[in-house]
Amino acid sequence: MDFDLNDDQRLLKDSVDHLISDRYDFEQRKKYAQGPDGWSREMWAQYAELGLLGLPFAEEHGGFGGGAEETMIVMEAFGRGLVLEPYLATVILGGGLIRRASSGPQQADLLPQIASGELLLAFAQQERSSRFNLADVQTRAVADGAGWRITGEKGVVLHGDVAGKLLVTARSAGGRTDRAGIGLFLVDATDPGVTRRGYPTQDGLRAAEISFNNAAAVALGDPAGAIGAVEQVVHEAIAAICAEGVGAMQCMHDITVDYLKTRKQFGRPIGDFQVLQHRSVDMLVALEQARSMTMFATVMSSEPDAATRARALSAAKVQIGKSGRHIGQETVQLHGGIAMTMEYKVGHYFKRMTMLEMLFGDTDHHLKLVSDAGSLF
Amino acid sequence: MDLGFTAEELAFRDEVRHFFRTQIPESTRRKVLEGQHLSKDEIVESQRILNARGWAVPNWPVEWGGQPWSPVQFYFFQDEMQQAGVPGPLAFNTSMLGPVIAQFGSEKQKREILPRAANLDDWWCQGFSEPGAGSDLAGLRTKAERVGDTWVINGQKTWTTLAQHADKIFVLCRTDNTAKKQEGISFILCDMTAPGVTRRPIVTIDGGAEVNEVFFDNVVVPYENLVGQENKGWDYAKFLLGNERTGIARVGYSKAKIKRIRELAGLELDGTEPVINDPKFREKLATVEIELKALEMTQLRVVANEKNRAKGKPDPASSMLKLKGSEIQQTCTELLMQVVGPYIMPYQPEEEGRNEPLIGPDYAAVAAPMYFNYRKVSIYGGSNEIQHNIIAKAILGF
Ligand SMILES: Cc1cc2nc3c(=O)[nH]c(=O)nc-3n(C[C@H](O)[C@H](O)[C@H](O)COP(=O)(O)OP(=O)(O)OC[C@H]3O[C@@H](n4cnc5c(N)ncnc54)[C@H](O)[C@@H]3O)c2cc1C
């Protein structure tokens, strides 16, 4: 085990950190958010140029051959910048699903298009009442010659409004929550059977409600056996958003400590009050515990044993959820009224953190999974 | 960065695991895992087995018996020791006094003290706290006066852990009343058998007697019992307390506790259902496990970061280990009580040669006393409020 960055990792970190600090301050971010897509195509091109869009892919697919540690480095920086671009949707989820579920020729076709920045993807998985159960799928897939036809409703599809292709979970066999019978299908977003309604999310990112009405699709891998790959990719995505959360929490904490040292009341900096010092120490402890659990999630996201991996990722998600809520609420409280304004940065971290807690399962959901799964050790 | 363990690291883990589980007496390990007190002989025996293998003082400089281990090796050593229920080498000897002597002591002191401390031939105790000097330790008043070639010590120490077993005590004494309070303190060694030293046990809320008051009434010790320089004792004490904190997370012990709680929760019935079947209980257990997993990683990070810091300077991040580690240890004692249920109530102090059977299951008697006793872990070694102060100042810059 080695916590120090190697040369390549240091280079990666330096370049991402620079990009975020030069191009992603709060005012710039506001401008990107007001653009037509709600994010910046120009930044997307920058990510492509830096190799970030192919980070986890093999070199033969135009990628960088990076592992989970490299993704962690990037996502943490994105968390600090409150990055708006569809990186999670396209690279982590979309690219992940193609890598884990599909055949060689599909990978060779699609992955280079992601890496170059041409292809945007979205993962249409959630349904109105499925909550966090990845196996709860009512959307149907029916064979149609060599291809498939998809019918059903998907909700809160991250960046589903702009994606060129949609990766859809749909059932080719079995009952509503059966693990068997679920396939993963690739649907062109411009297919006449696809209707989508995009909207902003609470944290200023984008999502869509998407209806499929007999939309033409191709299967990625086994049309009835994709659940394992879906879970694996969701685990990788959980590790990634844990890292994003750590970046956001780090910023909230830094900004809060600075504020306590500068804001004066009763004739002195409010940070002179021991109660506020101790509360900011508790925030730091929560942050460091979250960072530790993110590292654990990062190693465990490639664990081959599915049950061990699931338990570990759930444990990490619980920690991030708890730490994030604690740090978010305390950040607002310790700032006082200023933190309540849209004009001030910390509220935006707080909101992003709140959405991250909900994404791929909230704290109680994952706590239940861990507690039903037996010991973590 | 590569966050997985290497094959060599895992092989080391297996080696120490095998040693602990085959060489340290099973009866001693069982007592530790079940939360019972060890006799002095059991503690000494265990440390000597470690010492014979060269593993009683791995944290010392190599020339004095330390090991050139990597942070991960140190972590596995401690973790496996704690999970196996091996009593740790006596902290007063190995993590407090030893490193101070190795760093600041004279050559003669090193030669005479270190090997005996490593082998537990001498049992040391820590004479720092006083009735009037707890968190504000530098306010201590026990006085040592230079008289010819000797020191004459007068005053009182308190909370002295296991002084009843001790051969010797290291004492912080005031040697200059005129200087600033941190600058008039010296670090002096004393025999517990010296005339004028008396000890009185303090019974703690769990019914145990692990702490003592120690009185010094015109106790005469040779001048050469001074460690380092006169009036520099505060620096050595700070160094010592910094060393104390890195081991204080006790992750391995908490792992063993949780394992035991889980086992007992499978045995103990609520009606016809084992306690472990209660989803609310399971969630509480999972909650501490997750905190502990995170703490384990945090500890690895703190230890790995030592190489980037000035030698001998405690890392204020170790205060986080103390905070979380104590919280988790205390929560485990609450969960154990919850598992046992009403049979925590009979008060049944440990006795030699008990002939009546215990009331309730044999694991019940220790549950409540352990809960009471473990309130100490957020008080000693720098209370948790003091740890907050340290982090606020040294890390956050308040
Ligand atoms: C079981 C046990 C074993 C011990 N073993 C030893 C031993 O072997 N040798 C030894 O020398 N000592 C030993 N100690 C003593 C221990 O180190 C002290 O108890 C500790 O330093 C706290 O001091 P105090 O008890 O006087 O509490 P006080 O210092 O009086 O503290 C009382 C309360 O005030 C809080 N407080 C104090 N100052 C501040 C501040 N600046 N800001 C905010 N809050 C503050 C404390 O956190 C605590 O909550 C032991 C103690 C216990 C309980």
PDB file of C-alpha atoms in Angstrom, chain A residues 375-377, chain B residues 251-264 285-290 292 328 332 335:
ATOM      1  CA  SER A 375     -19.208  -8.062   9.249  1.00  0.00           C
ATOM      2  CA  LEU A 376     -17.109  -5.605   7.249  1.00  0.00           C
ATOM      3  CA  PHE A 377     -13.912  -7.073   8.694  1.00  0.00           C
TER       4      PHE A 377
ATOM      5  CA  VAL B 251      -8.490  -0.273  15.987  1.00  0.00           C
ATOM      6  CA  GLY B 252      -7.597  -3.950  16.396  1.00  0.00           C
ATOM      7  CA  TYR B 253      -9.142  -4.168  19.869  1.00  0.00           C
ATOM      8  CA  SER B 254     -12.328  -2.602  18.597  1.00  0.00           C
ATOM      9  CA  LYS B 255     -12.407  -5.099  15.735  1.00  0.00           C
ATOM     10  CA  ALA B 256     -12.128  -7.914  18.259  1.00  0.00           C
ATOM     11  CA  LYS B 257     -14.866  -6.311  20.396  1.00  0.00           C
ATOM     12  CA  ILE B 258     -17.223  -6.036  17.478  1.00  0.00           C
ATOM     13  CA  LYS B 259     -16.570  -9.618  16.491  1.00  0.00           C
ATOM     14  CA  ARG B 260     -17.442 -10.715  19.993  1.00  0.00           C
ATOM     15  CA  ILE B 261     -20.553  -8.539  20.141  1.00  0.00           C
ATOM     16  CA  ARG B 262     -21.704 -10.073  16.873  1.00  0.00           C
ATOM     17  CA  GLU B 263     -21.118 -13.597  18.191  1.00  0.00           C
ATOM     18  CA  LEU B 264     -22.914 -12.971  21.451  1.00  0.00           C
ATOM     19  CA  LEU B 285     -23.455  -2.403  14.754  1.00  0.00           C
ATOM     20  CA  ALA B 286     -22.933  -1.600  11.085  1.00  0.00           C
ATOM     21  CA  THR B 287     -22.650   2.086  11.957  1.00  0.00           C
ATOM     22  CA  VAL B 288     -19.692   1.513  14.305  1.00  0.00           C
ATOM     23  CA  GLU B 289     -18.105  -0.913  11.890  1.00  0.00           C
ATOM     24  CA  ILE B 290     -18.160   1.698   9.154  1.00  0.00           C
ATOM     25  CA  LEU B 292     -14.001   1.815  12.451  1.00  0.00           C
ATOM     26  CA  ILE B 328     -15.779   3.847  18.920  1.00  0.00           C
ATOM     27  CA  CYS B 332     -18.721  -0.897  21.617  1.00  0.00           C
ATOM     28  CA  LEU B 335     -23.523  -2.345  22.354  1.00  0.00           C
TER      29      LEU B 335
END
